[in-house]
Coordinates of C-alpha atoms in Angstrom, one line a residue:
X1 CA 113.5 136.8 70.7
X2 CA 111.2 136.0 67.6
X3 CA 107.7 134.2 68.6
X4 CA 108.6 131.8 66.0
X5 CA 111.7 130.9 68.0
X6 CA 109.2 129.6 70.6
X7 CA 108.3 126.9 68.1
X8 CA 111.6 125.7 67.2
X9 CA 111.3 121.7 67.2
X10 CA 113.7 118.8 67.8
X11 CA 114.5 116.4 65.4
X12 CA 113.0 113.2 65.2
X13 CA 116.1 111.6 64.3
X14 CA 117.6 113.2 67.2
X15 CA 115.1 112.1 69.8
X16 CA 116.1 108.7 68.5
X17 CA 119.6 109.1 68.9
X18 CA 119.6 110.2 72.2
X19 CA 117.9 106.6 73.6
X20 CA 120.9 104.7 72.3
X21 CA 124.0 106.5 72.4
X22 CA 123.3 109.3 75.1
X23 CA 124.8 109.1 78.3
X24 CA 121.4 109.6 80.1
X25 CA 119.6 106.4 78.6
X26 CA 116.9 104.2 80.1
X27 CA 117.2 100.4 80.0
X28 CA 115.0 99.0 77.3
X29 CA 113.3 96.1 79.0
X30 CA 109.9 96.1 78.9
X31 CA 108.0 93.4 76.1
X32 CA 104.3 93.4 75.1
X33 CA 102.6 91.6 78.2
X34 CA 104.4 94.2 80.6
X35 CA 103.3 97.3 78.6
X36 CA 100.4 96.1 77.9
X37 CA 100.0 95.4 81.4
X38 CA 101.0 98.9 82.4
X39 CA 97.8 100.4 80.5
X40 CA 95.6 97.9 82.3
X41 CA 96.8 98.6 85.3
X42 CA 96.5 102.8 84.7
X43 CA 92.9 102.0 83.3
X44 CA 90.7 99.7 85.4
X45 CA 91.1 101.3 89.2
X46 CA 88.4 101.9 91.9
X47 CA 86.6 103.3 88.6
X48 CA 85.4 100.2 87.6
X49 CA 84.4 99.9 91.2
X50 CA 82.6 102.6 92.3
X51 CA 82.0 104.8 89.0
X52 CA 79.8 102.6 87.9
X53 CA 77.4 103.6 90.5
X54 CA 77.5 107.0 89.3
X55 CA 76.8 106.0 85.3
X56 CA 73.9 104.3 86.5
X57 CA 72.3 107.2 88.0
X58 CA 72.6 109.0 84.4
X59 CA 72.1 106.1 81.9
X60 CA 70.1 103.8 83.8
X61 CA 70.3 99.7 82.6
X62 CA 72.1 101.1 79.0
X63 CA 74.7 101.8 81.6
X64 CA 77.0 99.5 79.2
X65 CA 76.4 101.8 76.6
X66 CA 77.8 104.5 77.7
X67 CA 81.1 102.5 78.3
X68 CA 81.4 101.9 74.7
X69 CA 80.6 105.6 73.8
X70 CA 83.3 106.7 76.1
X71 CA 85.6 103.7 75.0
X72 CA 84.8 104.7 71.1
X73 CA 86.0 108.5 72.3
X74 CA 89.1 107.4 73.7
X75 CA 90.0 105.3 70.9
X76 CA 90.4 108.4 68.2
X77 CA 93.2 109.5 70.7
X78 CA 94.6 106.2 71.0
X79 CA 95.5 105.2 67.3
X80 CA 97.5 108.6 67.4
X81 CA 99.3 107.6 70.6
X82 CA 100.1 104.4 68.7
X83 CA 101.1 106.1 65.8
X84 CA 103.5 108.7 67.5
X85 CA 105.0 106.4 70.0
X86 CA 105.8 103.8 67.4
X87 CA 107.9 106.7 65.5
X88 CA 109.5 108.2 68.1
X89 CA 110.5 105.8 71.0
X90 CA 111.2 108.6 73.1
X91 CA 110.4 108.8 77.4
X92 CA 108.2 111.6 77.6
X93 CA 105.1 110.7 75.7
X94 CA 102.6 113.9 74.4
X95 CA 105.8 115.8 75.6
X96 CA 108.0 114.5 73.5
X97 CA 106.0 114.0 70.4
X98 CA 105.3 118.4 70.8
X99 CA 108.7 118.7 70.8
X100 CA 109.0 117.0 67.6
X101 CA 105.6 118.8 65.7
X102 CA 105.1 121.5 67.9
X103 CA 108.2 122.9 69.1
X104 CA 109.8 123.7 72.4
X105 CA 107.6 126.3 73.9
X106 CA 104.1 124.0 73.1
X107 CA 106.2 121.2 75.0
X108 CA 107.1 122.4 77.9
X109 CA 103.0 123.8 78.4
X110 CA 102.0 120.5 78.0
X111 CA 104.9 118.9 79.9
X112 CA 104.3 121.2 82.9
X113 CA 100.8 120.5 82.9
X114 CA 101.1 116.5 82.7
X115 CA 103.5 116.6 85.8
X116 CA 100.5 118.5 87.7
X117 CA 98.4 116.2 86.6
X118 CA 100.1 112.5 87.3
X119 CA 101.2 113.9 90.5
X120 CA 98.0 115.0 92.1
X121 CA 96.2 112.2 90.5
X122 CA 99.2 109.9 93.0
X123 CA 98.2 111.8 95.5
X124 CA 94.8 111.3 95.5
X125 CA 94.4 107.9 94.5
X126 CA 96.8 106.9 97.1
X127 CA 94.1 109.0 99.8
X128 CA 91.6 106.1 98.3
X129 CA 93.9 103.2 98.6
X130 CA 93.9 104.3 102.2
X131 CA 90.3 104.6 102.7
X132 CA 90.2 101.0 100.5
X133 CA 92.6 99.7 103.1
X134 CA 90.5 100.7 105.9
X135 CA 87.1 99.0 104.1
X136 CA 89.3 96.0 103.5
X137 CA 90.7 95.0 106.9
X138 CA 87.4 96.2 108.3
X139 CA 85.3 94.1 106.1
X140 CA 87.6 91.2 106.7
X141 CA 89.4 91.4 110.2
X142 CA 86.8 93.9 111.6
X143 CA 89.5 96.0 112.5
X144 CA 89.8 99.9 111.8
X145 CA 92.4 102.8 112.3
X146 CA 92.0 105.3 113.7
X147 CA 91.4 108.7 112.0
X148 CA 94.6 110.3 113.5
X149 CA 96.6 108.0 111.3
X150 CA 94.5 108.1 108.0
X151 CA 93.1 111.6 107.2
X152 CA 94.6 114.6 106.5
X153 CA 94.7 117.6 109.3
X154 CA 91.4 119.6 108.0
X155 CA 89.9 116.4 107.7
X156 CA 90.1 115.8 111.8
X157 CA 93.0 113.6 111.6
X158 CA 96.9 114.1 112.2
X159 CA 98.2 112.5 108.9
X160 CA 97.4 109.8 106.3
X161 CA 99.7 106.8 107.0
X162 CA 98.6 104.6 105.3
X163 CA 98.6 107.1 101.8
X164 CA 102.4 107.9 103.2
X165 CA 103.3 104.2 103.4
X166 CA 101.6 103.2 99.6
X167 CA 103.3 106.2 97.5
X168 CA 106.8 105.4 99.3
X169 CA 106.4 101.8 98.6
X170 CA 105.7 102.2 94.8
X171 CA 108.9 104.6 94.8
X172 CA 111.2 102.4 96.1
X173 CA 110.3 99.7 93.9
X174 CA 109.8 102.2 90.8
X175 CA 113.8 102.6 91.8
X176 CA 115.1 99.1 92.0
X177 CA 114.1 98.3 88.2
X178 CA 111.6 99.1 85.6
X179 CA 111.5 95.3 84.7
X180 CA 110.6 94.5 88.2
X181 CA 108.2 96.9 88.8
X182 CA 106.4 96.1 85.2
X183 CA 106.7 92.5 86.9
X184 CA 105.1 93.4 89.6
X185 CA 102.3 95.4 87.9
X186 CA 101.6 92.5 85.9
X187 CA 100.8 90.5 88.9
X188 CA 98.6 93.0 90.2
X189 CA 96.6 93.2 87.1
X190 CA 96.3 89.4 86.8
X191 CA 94.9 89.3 90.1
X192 CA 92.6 92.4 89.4
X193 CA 91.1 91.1 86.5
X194 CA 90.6 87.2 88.0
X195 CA 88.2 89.4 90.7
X196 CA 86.5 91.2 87.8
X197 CA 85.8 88.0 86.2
X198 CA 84.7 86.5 89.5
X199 CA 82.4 89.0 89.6
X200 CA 81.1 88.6 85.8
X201 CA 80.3 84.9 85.9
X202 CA 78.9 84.7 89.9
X203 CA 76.4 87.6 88.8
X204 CA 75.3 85.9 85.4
X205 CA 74.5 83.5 87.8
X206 CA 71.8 85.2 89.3
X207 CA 71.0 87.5 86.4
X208 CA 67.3 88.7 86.0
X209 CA 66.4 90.4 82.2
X210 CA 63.5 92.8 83.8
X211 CA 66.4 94.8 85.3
X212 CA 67.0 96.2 81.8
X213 CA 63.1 97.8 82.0
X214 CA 63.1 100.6 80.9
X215 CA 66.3 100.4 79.1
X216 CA 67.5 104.2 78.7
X217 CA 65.1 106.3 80.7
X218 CA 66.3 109.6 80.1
X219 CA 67.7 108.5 76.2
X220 CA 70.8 109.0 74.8
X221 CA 71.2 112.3 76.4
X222 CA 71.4 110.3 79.8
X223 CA 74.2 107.6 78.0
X224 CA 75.9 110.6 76.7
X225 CA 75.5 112.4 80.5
X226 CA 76.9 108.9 81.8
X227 CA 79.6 108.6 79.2
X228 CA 81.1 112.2 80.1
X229 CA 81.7 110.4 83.7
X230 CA 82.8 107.0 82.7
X231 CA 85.4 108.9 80.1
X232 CA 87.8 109.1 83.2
X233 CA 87.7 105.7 84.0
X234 CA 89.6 104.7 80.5
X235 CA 92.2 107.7 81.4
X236 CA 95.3 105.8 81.7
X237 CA 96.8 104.1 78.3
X238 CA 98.1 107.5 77.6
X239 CA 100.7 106.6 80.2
X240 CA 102.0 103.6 78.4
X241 CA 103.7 105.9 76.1
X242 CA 105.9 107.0 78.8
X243 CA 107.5 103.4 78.2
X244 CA 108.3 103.4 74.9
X245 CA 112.3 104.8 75.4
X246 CA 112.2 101.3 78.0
X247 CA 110.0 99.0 75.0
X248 CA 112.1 96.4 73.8
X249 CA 110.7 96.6 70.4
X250 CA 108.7 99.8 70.2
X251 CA 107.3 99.9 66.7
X252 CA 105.5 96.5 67.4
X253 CA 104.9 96.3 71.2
X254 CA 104.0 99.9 71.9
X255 CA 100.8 99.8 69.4
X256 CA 99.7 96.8 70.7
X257 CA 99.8 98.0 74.3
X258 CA 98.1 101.2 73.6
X259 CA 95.1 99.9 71.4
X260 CA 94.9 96.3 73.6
X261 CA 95.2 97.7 77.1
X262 CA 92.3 99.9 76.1
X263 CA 89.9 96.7 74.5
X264 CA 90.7 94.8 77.4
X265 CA 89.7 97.2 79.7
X266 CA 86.3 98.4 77.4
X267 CA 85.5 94.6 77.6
X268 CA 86.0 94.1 81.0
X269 CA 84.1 96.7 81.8
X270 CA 81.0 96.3 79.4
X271 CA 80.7 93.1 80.8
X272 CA 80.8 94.1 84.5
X273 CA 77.9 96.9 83.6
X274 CA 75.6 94.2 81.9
X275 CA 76.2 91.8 84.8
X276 CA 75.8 94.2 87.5
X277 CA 72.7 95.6 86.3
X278 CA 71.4 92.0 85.4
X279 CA 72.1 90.8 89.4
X280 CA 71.0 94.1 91.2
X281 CA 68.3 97.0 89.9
X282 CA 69.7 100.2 89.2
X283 CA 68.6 101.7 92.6
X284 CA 70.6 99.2 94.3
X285 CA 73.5 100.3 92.1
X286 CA 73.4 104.0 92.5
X287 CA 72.6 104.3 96.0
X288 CA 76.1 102.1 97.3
X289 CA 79.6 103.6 97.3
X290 CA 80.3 100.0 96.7
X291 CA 78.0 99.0 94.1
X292 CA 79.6 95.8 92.9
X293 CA 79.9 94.6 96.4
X294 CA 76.5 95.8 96.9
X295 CA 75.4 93.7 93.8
X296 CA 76.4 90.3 94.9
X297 CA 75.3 90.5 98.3
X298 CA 71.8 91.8 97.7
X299 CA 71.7 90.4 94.2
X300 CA 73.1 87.1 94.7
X301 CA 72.8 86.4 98.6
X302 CA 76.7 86.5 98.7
X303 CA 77.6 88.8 101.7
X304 CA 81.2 88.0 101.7
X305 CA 81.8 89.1 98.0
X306 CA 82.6 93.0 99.7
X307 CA 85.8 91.5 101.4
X308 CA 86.9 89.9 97.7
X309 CA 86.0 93.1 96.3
X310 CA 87.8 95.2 98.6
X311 CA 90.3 93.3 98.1
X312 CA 90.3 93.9 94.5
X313 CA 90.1 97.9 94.7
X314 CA 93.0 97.8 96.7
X315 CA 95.2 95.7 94.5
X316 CA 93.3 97.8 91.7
X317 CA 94.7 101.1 93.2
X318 CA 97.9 99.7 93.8
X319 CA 99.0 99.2 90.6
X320 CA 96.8 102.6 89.6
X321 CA 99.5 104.7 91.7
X322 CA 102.1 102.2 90.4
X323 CA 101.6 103.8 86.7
X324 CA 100.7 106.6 87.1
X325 CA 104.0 107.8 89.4
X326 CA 105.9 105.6 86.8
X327 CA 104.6 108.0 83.7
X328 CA 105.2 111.0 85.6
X329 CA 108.8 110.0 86.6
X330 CA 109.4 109.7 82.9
X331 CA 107.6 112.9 81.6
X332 CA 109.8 114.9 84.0
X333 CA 113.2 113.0 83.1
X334 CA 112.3 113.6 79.5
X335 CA 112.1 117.8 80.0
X336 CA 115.3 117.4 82.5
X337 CA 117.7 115.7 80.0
X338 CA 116.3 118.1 77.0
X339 CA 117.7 120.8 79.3
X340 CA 113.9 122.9 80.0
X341 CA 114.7 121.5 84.0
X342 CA 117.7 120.9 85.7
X343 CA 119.3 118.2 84.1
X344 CA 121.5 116.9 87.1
X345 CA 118.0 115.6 88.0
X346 CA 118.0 113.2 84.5
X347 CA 121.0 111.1 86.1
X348 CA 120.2 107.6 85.5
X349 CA 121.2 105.4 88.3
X350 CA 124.1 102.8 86.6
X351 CA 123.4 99.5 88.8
X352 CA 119.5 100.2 88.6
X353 CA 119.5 101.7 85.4
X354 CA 116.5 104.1 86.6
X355 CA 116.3 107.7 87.1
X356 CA 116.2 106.9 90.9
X357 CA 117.1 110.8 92.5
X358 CA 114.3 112.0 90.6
X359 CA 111.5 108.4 91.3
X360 CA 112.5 109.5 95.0
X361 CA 112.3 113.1 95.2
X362 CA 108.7 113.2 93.8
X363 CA 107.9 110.3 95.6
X364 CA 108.8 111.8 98.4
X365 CA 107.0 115.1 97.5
X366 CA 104.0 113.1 96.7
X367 CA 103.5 111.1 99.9
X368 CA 103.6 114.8 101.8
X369 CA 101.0 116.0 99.6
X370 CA 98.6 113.0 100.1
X371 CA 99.8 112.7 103.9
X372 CA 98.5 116.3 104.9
X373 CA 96.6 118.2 102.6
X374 CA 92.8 117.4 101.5
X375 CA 92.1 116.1 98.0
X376 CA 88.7 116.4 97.6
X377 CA 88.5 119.4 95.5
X378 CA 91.7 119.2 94.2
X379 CA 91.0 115.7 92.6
X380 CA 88.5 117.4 90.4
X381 CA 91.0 119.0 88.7
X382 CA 93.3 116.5 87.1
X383 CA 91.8 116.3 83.7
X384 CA 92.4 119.4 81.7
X385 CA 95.8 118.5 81.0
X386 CA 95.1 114.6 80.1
X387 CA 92.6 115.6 77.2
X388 CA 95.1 119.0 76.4
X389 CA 97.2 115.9 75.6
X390 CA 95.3 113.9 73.3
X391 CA 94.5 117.2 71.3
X392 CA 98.1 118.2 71.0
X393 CA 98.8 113.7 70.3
X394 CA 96.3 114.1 67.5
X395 CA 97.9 117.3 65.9
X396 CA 100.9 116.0 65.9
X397 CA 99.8 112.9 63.7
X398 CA 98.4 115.5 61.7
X399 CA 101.7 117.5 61.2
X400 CA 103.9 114.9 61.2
X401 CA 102.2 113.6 58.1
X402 CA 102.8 116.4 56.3
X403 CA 106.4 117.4 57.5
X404 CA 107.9 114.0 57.4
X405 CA 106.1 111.8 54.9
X406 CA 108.9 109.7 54.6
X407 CA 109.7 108.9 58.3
X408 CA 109.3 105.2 59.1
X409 CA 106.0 104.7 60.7
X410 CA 105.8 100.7 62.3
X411 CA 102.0 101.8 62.8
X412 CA 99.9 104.4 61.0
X413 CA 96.6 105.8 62.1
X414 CA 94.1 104.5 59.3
X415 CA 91.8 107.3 57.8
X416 CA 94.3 110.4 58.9
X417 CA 93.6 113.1 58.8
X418 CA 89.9 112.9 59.4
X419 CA 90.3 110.1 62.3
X420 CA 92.3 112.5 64.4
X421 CA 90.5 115.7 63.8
X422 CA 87.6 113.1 65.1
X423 CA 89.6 113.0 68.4
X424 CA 90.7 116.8 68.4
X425 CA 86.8 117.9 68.2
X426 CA 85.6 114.9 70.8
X427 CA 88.0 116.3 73.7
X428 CA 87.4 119.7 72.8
X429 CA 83.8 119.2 73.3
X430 CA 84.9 117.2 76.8
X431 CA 87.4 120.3 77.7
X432 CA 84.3 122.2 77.0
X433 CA 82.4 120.9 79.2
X434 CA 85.1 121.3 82.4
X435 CA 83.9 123.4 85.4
X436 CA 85.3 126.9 85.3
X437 CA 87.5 126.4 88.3
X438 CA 89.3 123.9 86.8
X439 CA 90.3 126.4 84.0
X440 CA 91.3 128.9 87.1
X441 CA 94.0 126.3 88.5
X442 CA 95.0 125.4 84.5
X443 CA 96.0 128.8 83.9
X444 CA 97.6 129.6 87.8
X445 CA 99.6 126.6 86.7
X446 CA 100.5 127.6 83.3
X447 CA 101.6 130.8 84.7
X448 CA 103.9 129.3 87.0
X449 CA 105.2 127.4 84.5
X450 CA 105.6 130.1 82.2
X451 CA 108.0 132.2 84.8
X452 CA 110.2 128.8 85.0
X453 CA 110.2 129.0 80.7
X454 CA 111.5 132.5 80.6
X455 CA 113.8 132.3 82.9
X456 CA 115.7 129.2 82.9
X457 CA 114.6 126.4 80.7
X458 CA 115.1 128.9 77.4
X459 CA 118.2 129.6 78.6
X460 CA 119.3 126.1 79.3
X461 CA 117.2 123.9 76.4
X462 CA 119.7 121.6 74.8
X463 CA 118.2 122.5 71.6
X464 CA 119.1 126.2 71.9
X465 CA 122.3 125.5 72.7
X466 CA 123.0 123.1 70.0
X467 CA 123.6 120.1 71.8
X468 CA 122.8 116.7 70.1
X469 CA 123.1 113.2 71.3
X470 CA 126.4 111.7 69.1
X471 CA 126.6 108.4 67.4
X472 CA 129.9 105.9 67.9
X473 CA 132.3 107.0 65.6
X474 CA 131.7 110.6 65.8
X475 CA 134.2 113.3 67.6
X476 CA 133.5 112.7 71.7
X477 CA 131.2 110.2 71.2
X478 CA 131.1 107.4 73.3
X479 CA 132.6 103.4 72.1
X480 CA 130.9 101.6 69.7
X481 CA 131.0 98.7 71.6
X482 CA 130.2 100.4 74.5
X483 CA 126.6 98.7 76.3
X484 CA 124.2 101.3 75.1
X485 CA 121.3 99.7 77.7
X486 CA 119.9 96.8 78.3
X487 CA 118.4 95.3 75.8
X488 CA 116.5 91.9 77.5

């Protein structure tokens, strides 16, 4: 084989084709609100609730600086996600817009690597919402399980119930419908961000200015410090993308999702830095693993605020795990139907109109994972592949410019190509900065992923074997009247 066989791509019109008139199609049923609603709920988790602790320690009361600088870094990646998703409608996100620039072989890299990713980032954020459950029902009902039933065997427990009982939840109801479970994020969010503004407008209550003295102790070195960890806390809008085969009008809806979930969430959480450093001092901030919670009650003499918050980080997490198993789901049925894994798994289930073999399997596998093995170290690892992603979303923009000038593009990243090479050099300086063991388990992975490649996805790719998705009308294609999804 040639190495330039390795880069053979898939064509856009193709991709397209397949979400209407292939046999394994998803439902499109999601509108603005519910993808929208899906990057909110990916974005603001327990990091706007305990991460901000953390900034504080760095950037001091220009904490909400640092939010903006990390927001303003996330947004170069974000018009390219808008622009790519709004051209190719595709399940599959940075995947699927490779396979169109890149080719196969840079696909399935950054495919493989995104399934690590969303799956260990389930698993470990379901560990939190158990550890959130435990806060809440002891902060409320002063009641609290035991450890047997909610840590892991080398943490001196049996198994994590309560992890177990989360991820299977979120499965099942990942499998009944998309447009239920988008419902049902959207409720989540709503309730999420009534807390947050709770939160805001009890603390500007009791807000004292000589909190912001001295504004940036340590200078922009310490916002820039504190922006490096805030950064993570805005990981998530990437995974509305996943939606877009399941958009009901992608080249309008999927732009606006992106680029709002992401200002709703900067402005949320600028506004929760100012307030919580105007209610509590910095000290009082950085030395609570609930710092909000912390805030109110030393800050505004409301003890009960850390059952409301708890509350909140829960409900937060929930719909964290909700999106985040969601967008992997789709990444994975995206490489299955192109052939790269074994497409029995890309069956779509007819009365559900979900890929609910595969939603189970992994949630299955998931809830195992976070049920019995330890997460701490692990959880360090999960952004490698995340800001591989943006780099390879921002290239694409880049070629796809120049090898399809003509393709219909509903949105268009203004200032291209300097705005994307903007966001290639600002997570390359982030990747750059990654601790070496996480380049240890990027390339164990890879390799893994490289011994599936050679041996049976380039012998099974779709592409290679010159299957295409057929419109009505042509030889074995399906009826033209024939319900190609539901289009709500």
């Amino acid at each position: 084989m040639r190495v330039k066989d390795l880069f053979v791509t898939r064509s856009v019109s193709d991709l397209i084709d397949e979400t209407e008139y292939g046999d394994e199609r998803l439902r499109r049923s999601i509108g603005p609100v519910g993808l929208t609603a899906l990057g909110v709920g990916a974005i603001i988790g327990t990091g706007i609730f305990v991460v901000i602790g953390e900034g504080a320690k760095l950037a001091g009361p220009s904490l909400f600086l640092a939010f903006i600088l990390a927001a303003i870094t996330c947004g170069f990646s974000a018009l390219s996600y808008a622009e790519l998703s709004s051209s190719v409608p595709v399940s599959g996100s940075a995947y699927t817009f490779s396979y169109a620039t890149l080719g196969e072989f840079v696909a399935f890299i950054i495919g493989w690597d995104l399934i690590l990713e969303y799956g260990v980032a389930v698993a470990a954020v379901a560990v939190g919402w158990g550890g959130n459950l435990n806060a809440f029902l002891e902060s409320v009902f002063g009641i609290e399980l035991p450890t047997a039933l909610t840590a892991s065997p080398s943490d001196g427990g049996v198994i994590n119930l309560p992890a177990v009982f989360i991820v299977m939840l979120i499965s099942i109801l990942l499998t009944l419908g998309t447009r239920e479970s988008a419902r049902a994020n959207a409720v989540m969010v709503g309730i999420k961000i009534v807390i947050l503004v709770f939160f805001i407008v009890v603390a500007f209550t009791a807000f004292q200015a000589d909190h912001f003295e001295p504004f940036a102790p340590e200078g922009f070195a310490g916002i820039a410090s504190a922006a490096g960890v805030i950064f993570f806390a805005y990981i998530g809008f990437d995974a509305v993308t996943t939606a877009s085969e399941e958009s009901k009008n992608p080249g309008r809806d999927l732009p606006i999702a992106v680029i709002g979930s992401l200002l709703i969430s900067t402005v949320l959480y600028v506004l929760v830095a100012i307030a919580a450093v105007g209610v509590a001092s910095v000290d009082t901030l950085s030395g609570s693993d609930a710092p909000l919670a912390t805030a109110l009650d030393e800050g505004a003499g409301i003890p009960w605020a850390g059952g409301l918050l708890a509350a909140g980080a829960l409900i937060a997490i929930t719909s964290v795990i909700l999106v985040l198993l969601y967008g992997q789901t789709r990444i994975f049925f995206a490489m299955c139907r192109d052939g790269l894994l074994p497409r029995r798994l890309a069956k779509v289930n007819p009365r559900f109109g979900t890929p609910a073999r595969l939603t189970l399997g992994f949630g299955t596998l998931i809830a195992v994972l976070a049920a019995l093995v330890p997460l701490d170290e692990i959880v360090k690892l999960v952004n490698i592949g995340t800001l591989f992603a943006f780099v390879l979303v921002n290239v694409g923009v880049i070629i796809l410019r120049r090898t399809r000038p003509d393709m219909k593009r509903p949105f268009r990243v203004p200032g291209s190509p300097v705005v994307p090479l903007i966001g290639i050099l600002l997570c390359g300086y982030l990747i750059a900065q990654l601790p070496w063991e996480t380049w240890v388990r990027f390339v164990g992975w890879l390799v893994a992923g490289l011994i599936i490649y050679f041996t049976y996805s380039i012998r099974h790719s779709r592409l290679r074997r010159g299957e295409h998705a057929t419109r009505p009308g042509d030889a074995g294609a399906p009826d033209a009247t024939s319900d190609p999804g539901e289009k709500g």
